[in-house]
PDB file of C-alpha atoms and ligand atoms in Angstrom:
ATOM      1  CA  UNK S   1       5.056  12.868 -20.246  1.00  0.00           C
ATOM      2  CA  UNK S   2       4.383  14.543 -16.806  1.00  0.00           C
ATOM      3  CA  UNK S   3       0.443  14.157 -16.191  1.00  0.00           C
ATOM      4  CA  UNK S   4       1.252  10.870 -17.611  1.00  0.00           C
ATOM      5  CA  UNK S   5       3.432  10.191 -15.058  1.00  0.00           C
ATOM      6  CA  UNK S   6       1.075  10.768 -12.436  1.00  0.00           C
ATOM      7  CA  UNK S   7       2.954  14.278 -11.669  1.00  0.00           C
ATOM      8  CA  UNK S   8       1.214  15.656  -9.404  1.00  0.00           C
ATOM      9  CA  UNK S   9       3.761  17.908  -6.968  1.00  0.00           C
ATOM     10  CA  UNK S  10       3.269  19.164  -4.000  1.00  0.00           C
ATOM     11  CA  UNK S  11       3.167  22.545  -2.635  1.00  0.00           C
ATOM     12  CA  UNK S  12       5.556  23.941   0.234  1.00  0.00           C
ATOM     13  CA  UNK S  13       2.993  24.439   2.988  1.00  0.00           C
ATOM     14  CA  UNK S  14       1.370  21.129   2.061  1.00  0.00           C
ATOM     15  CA  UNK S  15       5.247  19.321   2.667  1.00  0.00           C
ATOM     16  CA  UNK S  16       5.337  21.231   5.674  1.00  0.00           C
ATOM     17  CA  UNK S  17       2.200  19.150   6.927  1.00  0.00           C
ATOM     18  CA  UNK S  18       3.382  15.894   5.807  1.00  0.00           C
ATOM     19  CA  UNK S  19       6.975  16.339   6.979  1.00  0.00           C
ATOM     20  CA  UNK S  20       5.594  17.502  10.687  1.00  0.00           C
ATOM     21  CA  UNK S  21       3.489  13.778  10.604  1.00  0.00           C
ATOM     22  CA  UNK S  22       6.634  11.876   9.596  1.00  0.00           C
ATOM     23  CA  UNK S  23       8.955  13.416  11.856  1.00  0.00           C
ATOM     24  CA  UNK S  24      11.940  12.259  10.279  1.00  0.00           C
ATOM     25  CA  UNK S  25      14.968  11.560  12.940  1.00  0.00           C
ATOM     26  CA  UNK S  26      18.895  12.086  11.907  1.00  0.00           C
ATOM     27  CA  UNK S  27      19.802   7.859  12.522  1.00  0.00           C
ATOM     28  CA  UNK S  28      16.487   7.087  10.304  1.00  0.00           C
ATOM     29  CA  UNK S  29      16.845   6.042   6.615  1.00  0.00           C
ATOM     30  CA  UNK S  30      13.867   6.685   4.369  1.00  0.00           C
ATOM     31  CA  UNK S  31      12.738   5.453   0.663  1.00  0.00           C
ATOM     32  CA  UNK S  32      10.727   7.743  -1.102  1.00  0.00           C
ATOM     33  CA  UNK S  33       8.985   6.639  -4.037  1.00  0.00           C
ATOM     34  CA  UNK S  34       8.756   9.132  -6.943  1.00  0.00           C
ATOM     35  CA  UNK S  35      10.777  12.365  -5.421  1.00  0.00           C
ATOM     36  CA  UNK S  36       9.687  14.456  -8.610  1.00  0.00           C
ATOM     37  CA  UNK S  37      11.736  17.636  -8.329  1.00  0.00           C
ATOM     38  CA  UNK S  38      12.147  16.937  -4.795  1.00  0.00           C
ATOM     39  CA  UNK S  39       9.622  18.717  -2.870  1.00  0.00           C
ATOM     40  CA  UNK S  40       9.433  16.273  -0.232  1.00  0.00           C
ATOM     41  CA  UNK S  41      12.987  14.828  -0.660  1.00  0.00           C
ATOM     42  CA  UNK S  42      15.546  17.870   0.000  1.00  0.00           C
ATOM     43  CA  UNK S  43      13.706  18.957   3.426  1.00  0.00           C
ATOM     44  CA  UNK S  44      14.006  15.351   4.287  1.00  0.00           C
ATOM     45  CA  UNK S  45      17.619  14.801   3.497  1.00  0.00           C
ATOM     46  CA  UNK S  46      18.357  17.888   5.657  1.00  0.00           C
ATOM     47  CA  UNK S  47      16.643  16.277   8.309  1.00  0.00           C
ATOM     48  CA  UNK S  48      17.269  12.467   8.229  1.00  0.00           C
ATOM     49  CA  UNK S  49      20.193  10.399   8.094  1.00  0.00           C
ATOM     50  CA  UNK S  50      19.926   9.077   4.754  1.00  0.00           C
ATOM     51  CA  UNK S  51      17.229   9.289   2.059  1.00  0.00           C
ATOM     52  CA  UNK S  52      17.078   6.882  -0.758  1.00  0.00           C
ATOM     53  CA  UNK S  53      14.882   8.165  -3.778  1.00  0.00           C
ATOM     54  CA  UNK S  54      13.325   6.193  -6.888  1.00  0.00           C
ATOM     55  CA  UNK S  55      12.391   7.896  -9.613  1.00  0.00           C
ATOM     56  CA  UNK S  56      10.632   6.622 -12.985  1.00  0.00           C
ATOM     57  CA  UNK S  57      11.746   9.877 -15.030  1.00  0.00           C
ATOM     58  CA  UNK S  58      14.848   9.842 -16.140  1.00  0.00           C
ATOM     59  CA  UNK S  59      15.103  13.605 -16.360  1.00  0.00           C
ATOM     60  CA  UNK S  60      13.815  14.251 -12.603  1.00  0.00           C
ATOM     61  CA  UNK S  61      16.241  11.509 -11.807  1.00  0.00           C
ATOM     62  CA  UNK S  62      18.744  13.555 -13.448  1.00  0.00           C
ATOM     63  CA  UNK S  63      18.348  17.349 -12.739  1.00  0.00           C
ATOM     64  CA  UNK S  64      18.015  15.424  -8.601  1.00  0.00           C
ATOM     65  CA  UNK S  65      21.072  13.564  -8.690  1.00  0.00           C
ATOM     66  CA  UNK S  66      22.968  16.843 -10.310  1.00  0.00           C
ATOM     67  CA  UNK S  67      22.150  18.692  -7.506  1.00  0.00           C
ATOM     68  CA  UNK S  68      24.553  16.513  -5.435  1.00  0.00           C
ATOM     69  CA  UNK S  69      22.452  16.891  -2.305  1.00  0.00           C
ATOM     70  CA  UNK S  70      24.315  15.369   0.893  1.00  0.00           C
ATOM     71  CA  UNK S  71      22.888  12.112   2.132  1.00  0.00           C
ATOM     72  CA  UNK S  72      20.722  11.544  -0.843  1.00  0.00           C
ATOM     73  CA  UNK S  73      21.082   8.565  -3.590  1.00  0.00           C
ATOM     74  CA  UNK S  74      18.740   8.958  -6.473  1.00  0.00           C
ATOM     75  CA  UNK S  75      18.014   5.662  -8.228  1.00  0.00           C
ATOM     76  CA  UNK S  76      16.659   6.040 -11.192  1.00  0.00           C
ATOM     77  CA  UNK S  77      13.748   3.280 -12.074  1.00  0.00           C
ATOM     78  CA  UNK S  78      10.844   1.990 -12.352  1.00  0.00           C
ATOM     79  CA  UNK S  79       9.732   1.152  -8.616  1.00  0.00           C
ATOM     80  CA  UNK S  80       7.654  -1.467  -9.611  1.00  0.00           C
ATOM     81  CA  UNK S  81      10.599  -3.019 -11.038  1.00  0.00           C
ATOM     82  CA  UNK S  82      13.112  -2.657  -8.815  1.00  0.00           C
ATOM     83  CA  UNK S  83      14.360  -4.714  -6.087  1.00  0.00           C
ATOM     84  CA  UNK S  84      13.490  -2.019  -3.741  1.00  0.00           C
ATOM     85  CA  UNK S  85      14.843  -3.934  -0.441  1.00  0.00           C
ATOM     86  CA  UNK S  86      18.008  -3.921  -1.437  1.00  0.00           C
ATOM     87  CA  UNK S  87      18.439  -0.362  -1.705  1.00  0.00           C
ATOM     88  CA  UNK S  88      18.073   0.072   1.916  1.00  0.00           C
ATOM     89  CA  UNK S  89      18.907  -1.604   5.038  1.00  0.00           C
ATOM     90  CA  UNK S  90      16.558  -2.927   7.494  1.00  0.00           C
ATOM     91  CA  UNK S  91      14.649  -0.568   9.510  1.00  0.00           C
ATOM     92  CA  UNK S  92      14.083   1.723   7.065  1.00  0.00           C
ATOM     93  CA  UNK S  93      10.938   3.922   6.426  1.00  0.00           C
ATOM     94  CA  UNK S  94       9.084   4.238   3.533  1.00  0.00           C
ATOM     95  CA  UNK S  95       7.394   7.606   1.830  1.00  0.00           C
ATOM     96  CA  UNK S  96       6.401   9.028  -1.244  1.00  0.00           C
ATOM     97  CA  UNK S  97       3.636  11.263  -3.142  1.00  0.00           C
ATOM     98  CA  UNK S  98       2.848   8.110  -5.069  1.00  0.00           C
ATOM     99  CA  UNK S  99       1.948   8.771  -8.884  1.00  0.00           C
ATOM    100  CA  UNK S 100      -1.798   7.741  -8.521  1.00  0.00           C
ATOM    101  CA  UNK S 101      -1.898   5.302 -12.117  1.00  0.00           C
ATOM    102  CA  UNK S 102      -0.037   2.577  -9.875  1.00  0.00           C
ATOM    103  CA  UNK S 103      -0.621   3.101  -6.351  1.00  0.00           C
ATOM    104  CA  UNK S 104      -2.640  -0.159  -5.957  1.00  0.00           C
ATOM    105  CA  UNK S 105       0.338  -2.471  -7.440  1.00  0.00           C
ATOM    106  CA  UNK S 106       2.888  -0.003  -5.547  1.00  0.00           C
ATOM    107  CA  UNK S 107       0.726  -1.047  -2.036  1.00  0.00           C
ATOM    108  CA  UNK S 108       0.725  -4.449  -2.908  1.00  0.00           C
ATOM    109  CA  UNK S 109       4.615  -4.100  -3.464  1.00  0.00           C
ATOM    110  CA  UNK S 110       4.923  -2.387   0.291  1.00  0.00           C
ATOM    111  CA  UNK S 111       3.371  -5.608   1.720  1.00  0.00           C
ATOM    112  CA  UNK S 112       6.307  -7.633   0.779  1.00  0.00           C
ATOM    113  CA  UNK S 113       8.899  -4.998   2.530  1.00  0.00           C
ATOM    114  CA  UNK S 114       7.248  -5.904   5.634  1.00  0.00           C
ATOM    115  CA  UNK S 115      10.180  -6.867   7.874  1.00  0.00           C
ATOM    116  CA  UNK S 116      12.320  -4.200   6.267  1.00  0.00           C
ATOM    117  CA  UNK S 117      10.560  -1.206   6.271  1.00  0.00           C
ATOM    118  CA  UNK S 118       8.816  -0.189   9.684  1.00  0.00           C
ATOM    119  CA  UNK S 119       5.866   2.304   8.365  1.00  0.00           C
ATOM    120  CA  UNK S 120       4.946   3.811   5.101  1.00  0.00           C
ATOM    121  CA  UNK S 121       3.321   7.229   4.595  1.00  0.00           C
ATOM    122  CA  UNK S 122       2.096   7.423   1.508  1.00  0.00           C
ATOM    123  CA  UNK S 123      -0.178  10.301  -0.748  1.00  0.00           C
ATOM    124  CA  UNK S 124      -2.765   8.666  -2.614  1.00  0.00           C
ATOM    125  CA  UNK S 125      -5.897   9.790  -4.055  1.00  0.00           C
ATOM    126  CA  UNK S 126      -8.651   9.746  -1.188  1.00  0.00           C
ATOM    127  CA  UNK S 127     -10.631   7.231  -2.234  1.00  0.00           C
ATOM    128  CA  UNK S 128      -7.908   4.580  -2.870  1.00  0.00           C
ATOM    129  CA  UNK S 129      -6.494   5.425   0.813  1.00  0.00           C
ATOM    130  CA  UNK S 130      -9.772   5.208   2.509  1.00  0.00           C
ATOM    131  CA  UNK S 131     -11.332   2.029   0.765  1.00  0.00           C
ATOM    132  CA  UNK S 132      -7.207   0.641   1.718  1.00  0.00           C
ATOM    133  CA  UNK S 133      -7.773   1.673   5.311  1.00  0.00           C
ATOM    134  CA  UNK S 134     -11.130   0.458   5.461  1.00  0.00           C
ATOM    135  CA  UNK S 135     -11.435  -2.173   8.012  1.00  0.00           C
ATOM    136  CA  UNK S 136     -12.721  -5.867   6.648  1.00  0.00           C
ATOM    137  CA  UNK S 137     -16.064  -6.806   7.115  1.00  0.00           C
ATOM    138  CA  UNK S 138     -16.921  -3.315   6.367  1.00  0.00           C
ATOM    139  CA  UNK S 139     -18.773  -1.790   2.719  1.00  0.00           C
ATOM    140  CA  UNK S 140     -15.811  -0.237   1.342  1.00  0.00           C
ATOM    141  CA  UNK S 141     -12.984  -3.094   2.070  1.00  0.00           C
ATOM    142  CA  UNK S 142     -11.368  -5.061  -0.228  1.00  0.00           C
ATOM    143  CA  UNK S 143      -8.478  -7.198  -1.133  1.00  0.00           C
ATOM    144  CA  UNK S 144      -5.540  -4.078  -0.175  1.00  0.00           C
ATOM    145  CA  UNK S 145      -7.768  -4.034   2.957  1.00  0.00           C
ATOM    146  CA  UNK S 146      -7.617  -7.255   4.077  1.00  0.00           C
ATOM    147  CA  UNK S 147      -3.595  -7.606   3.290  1.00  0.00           C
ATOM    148  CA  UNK S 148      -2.923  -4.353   5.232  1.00  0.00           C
ATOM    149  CA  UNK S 149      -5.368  -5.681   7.991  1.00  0.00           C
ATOM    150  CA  UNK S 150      -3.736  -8.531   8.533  1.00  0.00           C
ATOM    151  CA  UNK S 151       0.321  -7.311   8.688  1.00  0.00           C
ATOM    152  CA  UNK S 152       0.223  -3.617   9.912  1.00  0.00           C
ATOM    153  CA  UNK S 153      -2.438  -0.780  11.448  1.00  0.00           C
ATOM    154  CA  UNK S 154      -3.745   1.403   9.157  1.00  0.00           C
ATOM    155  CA  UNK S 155      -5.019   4.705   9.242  1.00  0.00           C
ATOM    156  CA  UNK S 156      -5.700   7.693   7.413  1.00  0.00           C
ATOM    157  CA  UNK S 157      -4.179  11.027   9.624  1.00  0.00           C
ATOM    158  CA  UNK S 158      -4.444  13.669   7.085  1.00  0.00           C
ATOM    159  CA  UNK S 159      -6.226  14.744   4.012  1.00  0.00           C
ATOM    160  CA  UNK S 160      -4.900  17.542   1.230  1.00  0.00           C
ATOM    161  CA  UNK S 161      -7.285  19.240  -1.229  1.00  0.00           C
ATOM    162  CA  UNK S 162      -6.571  19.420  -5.010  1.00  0.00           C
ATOM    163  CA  UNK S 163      -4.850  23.047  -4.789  1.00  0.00           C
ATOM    164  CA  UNK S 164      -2.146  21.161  -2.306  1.00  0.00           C
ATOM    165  CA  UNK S 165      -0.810  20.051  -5.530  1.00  0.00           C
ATOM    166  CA  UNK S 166       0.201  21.799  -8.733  1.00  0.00           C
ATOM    167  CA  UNK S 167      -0.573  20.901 -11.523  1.00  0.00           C
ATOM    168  CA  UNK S 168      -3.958  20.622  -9.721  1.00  0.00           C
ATOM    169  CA  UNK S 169      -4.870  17.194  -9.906  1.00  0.00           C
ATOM    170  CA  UNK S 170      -8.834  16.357 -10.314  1.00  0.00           C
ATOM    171  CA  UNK S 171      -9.084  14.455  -6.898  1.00  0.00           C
ATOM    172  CA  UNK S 172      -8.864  14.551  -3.397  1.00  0.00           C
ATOM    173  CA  UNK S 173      -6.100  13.516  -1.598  1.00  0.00           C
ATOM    174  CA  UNK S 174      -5.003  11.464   1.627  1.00  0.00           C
ATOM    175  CA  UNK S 175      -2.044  10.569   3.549  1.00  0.00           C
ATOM    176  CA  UNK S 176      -2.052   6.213   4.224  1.00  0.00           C
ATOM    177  CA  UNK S 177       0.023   5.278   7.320  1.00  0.00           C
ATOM    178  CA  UNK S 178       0.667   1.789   7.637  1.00  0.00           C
ATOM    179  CA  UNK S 179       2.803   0.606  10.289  1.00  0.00           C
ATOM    180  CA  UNK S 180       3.971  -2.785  10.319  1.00  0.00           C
ATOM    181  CA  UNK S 181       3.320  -5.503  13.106  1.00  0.00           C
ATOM    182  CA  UNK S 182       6.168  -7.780  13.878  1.00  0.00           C
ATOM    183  CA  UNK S 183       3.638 -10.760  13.341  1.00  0.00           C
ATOM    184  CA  UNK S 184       0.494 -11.051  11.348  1.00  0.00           C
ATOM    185  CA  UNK S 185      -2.970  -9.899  12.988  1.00  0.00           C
ATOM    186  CA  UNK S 186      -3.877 -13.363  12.950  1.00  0.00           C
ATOM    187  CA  UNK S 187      -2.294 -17.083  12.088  1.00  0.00           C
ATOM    188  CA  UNK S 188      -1.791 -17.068   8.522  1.00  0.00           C
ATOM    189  CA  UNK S 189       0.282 -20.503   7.831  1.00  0.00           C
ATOM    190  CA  UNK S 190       0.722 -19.504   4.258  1.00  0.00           C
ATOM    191  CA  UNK S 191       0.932 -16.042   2.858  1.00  0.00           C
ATOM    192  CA  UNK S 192       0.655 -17.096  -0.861  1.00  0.00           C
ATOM    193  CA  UNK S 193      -2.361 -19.484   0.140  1.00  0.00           C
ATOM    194  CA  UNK S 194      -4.007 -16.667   2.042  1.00  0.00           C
ATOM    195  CA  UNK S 195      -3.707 -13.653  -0.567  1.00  0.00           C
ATOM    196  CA  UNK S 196      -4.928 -16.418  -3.309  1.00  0.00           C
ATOM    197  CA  UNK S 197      -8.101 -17.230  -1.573  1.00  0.00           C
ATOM    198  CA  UNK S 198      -9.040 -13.357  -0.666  1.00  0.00           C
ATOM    199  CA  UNK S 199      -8.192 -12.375  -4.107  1.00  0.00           C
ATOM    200  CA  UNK S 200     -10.798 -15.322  -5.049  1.00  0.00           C
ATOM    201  CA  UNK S 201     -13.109 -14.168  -2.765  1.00  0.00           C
ATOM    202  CA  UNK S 202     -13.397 -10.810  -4.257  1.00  0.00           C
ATOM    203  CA  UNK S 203     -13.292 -11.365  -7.822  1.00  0.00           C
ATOM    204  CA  UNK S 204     -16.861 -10.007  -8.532  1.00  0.00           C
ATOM    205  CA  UNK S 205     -17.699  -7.972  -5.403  1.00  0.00           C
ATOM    206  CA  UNK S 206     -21.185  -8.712  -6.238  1.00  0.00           C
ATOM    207  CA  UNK S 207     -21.313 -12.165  -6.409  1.00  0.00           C
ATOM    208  CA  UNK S 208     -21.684 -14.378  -3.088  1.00  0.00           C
ATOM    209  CA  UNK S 209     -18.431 -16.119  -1.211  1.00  0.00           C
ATOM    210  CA  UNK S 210     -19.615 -19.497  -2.548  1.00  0.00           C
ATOM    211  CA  UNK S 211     -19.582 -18.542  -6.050  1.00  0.00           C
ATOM    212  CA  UNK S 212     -16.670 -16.630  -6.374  1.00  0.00           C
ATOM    213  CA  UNK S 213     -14.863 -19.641  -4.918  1.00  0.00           C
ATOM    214  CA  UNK S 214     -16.889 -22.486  -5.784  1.00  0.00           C
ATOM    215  CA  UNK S 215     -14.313 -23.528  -8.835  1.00  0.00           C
ATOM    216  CA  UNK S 216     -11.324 -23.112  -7.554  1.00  0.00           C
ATOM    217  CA  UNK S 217     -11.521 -25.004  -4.171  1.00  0.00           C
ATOM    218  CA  UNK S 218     -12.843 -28.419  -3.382  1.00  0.00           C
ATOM    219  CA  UNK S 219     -14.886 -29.041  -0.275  1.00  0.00           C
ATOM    220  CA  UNK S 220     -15.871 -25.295  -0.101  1.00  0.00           C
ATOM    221  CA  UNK S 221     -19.355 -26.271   1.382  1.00  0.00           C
ATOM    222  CA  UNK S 222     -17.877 -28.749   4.517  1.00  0.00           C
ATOM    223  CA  UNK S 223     -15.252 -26.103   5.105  1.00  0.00           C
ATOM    224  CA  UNK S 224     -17.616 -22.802   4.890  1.00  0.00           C
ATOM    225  CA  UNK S 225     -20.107 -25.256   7.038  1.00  0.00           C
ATOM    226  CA  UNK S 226     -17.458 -26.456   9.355  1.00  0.00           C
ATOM    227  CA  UNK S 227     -16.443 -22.696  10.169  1.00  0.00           C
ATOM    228  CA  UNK S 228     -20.021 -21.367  10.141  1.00  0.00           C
ATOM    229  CA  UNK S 229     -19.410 -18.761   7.352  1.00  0.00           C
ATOM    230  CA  UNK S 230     -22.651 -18.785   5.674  1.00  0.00           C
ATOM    231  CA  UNK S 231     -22.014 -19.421   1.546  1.00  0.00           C
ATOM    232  CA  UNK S 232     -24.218 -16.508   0.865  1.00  0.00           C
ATOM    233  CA  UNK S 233     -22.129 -14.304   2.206  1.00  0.00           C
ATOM    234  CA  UNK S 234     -19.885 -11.465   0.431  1.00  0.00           C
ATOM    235  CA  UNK S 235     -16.092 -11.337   0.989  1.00  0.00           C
ATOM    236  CA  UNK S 236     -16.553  -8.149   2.248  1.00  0.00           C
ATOM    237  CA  UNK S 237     -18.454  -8.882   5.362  1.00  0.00           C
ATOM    238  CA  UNK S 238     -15.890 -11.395   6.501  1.00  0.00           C
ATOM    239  CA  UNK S 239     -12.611 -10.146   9.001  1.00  0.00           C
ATOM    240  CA  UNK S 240      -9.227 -11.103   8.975  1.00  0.00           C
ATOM    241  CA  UNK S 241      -9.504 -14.160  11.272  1.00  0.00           C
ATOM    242  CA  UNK S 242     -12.246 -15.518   9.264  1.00  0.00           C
ATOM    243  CA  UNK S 243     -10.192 -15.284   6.064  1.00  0.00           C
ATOM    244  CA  UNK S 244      -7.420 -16.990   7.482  1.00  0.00           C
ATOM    245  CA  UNK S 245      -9.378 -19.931   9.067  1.00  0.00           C
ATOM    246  CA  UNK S 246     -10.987 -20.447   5.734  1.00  0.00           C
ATOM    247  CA  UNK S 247      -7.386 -20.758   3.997  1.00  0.00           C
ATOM    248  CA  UNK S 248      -6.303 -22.275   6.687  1.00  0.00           C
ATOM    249  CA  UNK S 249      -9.229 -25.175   5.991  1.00  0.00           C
ATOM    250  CA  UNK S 250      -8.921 -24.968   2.212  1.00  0.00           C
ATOM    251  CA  UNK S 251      -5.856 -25.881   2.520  1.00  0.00           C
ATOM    252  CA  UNK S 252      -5.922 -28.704   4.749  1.00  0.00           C
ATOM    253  CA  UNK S 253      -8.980 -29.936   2.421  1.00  0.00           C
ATOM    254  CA  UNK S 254      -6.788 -29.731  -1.195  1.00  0.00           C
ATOM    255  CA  UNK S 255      -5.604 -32.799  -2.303  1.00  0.00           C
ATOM    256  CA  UNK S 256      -1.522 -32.961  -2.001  1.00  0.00           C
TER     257      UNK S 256
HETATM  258  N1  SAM K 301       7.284  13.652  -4.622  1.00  0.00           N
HETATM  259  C1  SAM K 301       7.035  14.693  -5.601  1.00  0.00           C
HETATM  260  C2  SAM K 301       6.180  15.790  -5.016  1.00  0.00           C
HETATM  261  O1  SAM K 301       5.460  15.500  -4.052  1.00  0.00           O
HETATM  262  O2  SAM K 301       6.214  16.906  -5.499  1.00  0.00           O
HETATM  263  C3  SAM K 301       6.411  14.126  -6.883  1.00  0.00           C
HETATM  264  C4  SAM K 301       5.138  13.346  -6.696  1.00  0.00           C
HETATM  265  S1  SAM K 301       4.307  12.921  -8.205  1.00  0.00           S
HETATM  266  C5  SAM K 301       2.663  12.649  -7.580  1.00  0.00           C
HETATM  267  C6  SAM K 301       4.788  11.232  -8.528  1.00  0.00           C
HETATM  268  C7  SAM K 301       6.223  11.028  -8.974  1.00  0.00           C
HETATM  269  O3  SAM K 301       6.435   9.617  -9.198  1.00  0.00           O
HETATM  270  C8  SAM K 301       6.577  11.703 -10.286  1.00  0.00           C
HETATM  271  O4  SAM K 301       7.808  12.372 -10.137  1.00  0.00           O
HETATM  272  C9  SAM K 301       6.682  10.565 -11.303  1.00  0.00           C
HETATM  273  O5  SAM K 301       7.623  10.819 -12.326  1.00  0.00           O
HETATM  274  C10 SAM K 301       7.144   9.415 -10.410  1.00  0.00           C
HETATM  275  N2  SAM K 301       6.782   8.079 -10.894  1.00  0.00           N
HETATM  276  C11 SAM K 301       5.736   7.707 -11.673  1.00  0.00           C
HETATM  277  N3  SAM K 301       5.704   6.384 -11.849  1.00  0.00           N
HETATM  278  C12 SAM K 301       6.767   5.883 -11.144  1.00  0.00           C
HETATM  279  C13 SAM K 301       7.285   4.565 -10.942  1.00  0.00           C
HETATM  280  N4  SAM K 301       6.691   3.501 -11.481  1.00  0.00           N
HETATM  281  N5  SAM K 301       8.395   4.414 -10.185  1.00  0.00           N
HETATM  282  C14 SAM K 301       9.001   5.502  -9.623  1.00  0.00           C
HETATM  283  N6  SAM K 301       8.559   6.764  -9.777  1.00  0.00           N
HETATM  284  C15 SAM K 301       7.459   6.954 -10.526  1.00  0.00           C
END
């Protein structure tokens, strides 16, 4: 099941690394998604004030728990099931070597502990973290971009190479910090209005703004007109703010 799994642990020194860019305080509680056998978990319990672990395999889960660490729960779970926010009270941070097969819908999951969690440091494969940390309006942006961009800063503070991990995985890896603003980058009235239209925007990355959204929104020439985003354009070349004050026009423009 492992590989799988997206099991992919991490050596000691490589830990050591991550642990010394978290810097995990004693009155801090941290989720970790996908502890494994604990690699990253058991230095962090002995350092923080609580850690809070999900784990999909229900043998890891196990042989974890059984080891009756101090200050650790292990939940086992599927963490793209589980009501992760109420494992954890407010304030808390978020980590994990993320099992690579779901990072994107495990990012889009973060988004909605904004408010709850204050940063996430998460392992992903390198080219998932940089094209997420890529700014909008830039080549390799897209639609975990422009959600990120808009509710926390983003960057990418340290790399590991395959033999950080064993088994060795195929791909380079990189550490994602997101830290969460206490308000959105820009004015975003509605969050489910927003995501819908960049997720329109960018449903064939080849095709032009105008005919990605052309069927789905009414008045999309006035409005793209009005806000002097040329039609022609491709959703990656637009920012935040222009993304919002194109929902923000949509909307006013749909029919109630
Ligand atoms: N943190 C450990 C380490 O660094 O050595 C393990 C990291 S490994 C890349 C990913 C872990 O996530 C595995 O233990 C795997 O079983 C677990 N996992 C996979 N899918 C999961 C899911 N949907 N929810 C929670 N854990 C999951």
């Amino acid at each position: 099941m492992g590989r799988r799994l997206g099991q992919h642990f991490l050596r000691p020194a490589g830990v050591e690394r991550l642990l010394k860019l978290i810097d995990p305080r004693p009155d801090q509680t941290f989720l970790e998604i996908g502890p494994g056998r604990g690699a990253l978990t058991l230095p962090l319990a002995e350092r923080a004030g609580r850690v809070v672990a999900v784990e999909l395999d229900a043998r890891l889960a196990a042989e974890l728990q059984r080891r009756d660490v101090p200050r650790l729960t292990v939940v086992p779970g599927d963490a793209l099931k589980t009501d992760l926010a109420a494992l954890v009270p407010s304030g808390t941070r978020l980590v994990g070597n993320l099992p690579y097969y779901v990072s994107s819908p495990l990012l889009r999951r973060f988004l909605d502990l904004r408010g709850h969690v204050t940063d996430v440091h998460v392992m992903l494969q390198e080219e998932v973290a940089r094209r997420v940390a890529s700014p909008p309006g830039s080549r390799q942006c897209g639609i975990l971009s422009v959600l990120y961009a808009a509710w926390a800063d983003v960057d990418l503070p340290m790399r590991f190479p395959p033999a950080a991990f064993t088994p060795v995985p195929k791909v380079h890896s990189a550490v994602l910090r997101a830290r969460f603003l206490a308000r959105p980058r820009v004015e975003i009235d509605d969050m489910e209005a927003f995501e819908v239209l960049v997720r329109t925007a960018f449903t064939h990355r080849r095709r032009t703004l105008e005919n990605n959204l052309r069927d789905s929104y009414a008045n999309l020439k006035e409005n793209l007109r009005l806000l002097n985003i040329e039609g022609s354009r491709r959703a990656e070349t637009l920012s935040v703010v222009d993304f919002a004050r194109l929902s923000r026009a949509l909307r006013r423009a749909m029919p109630t």
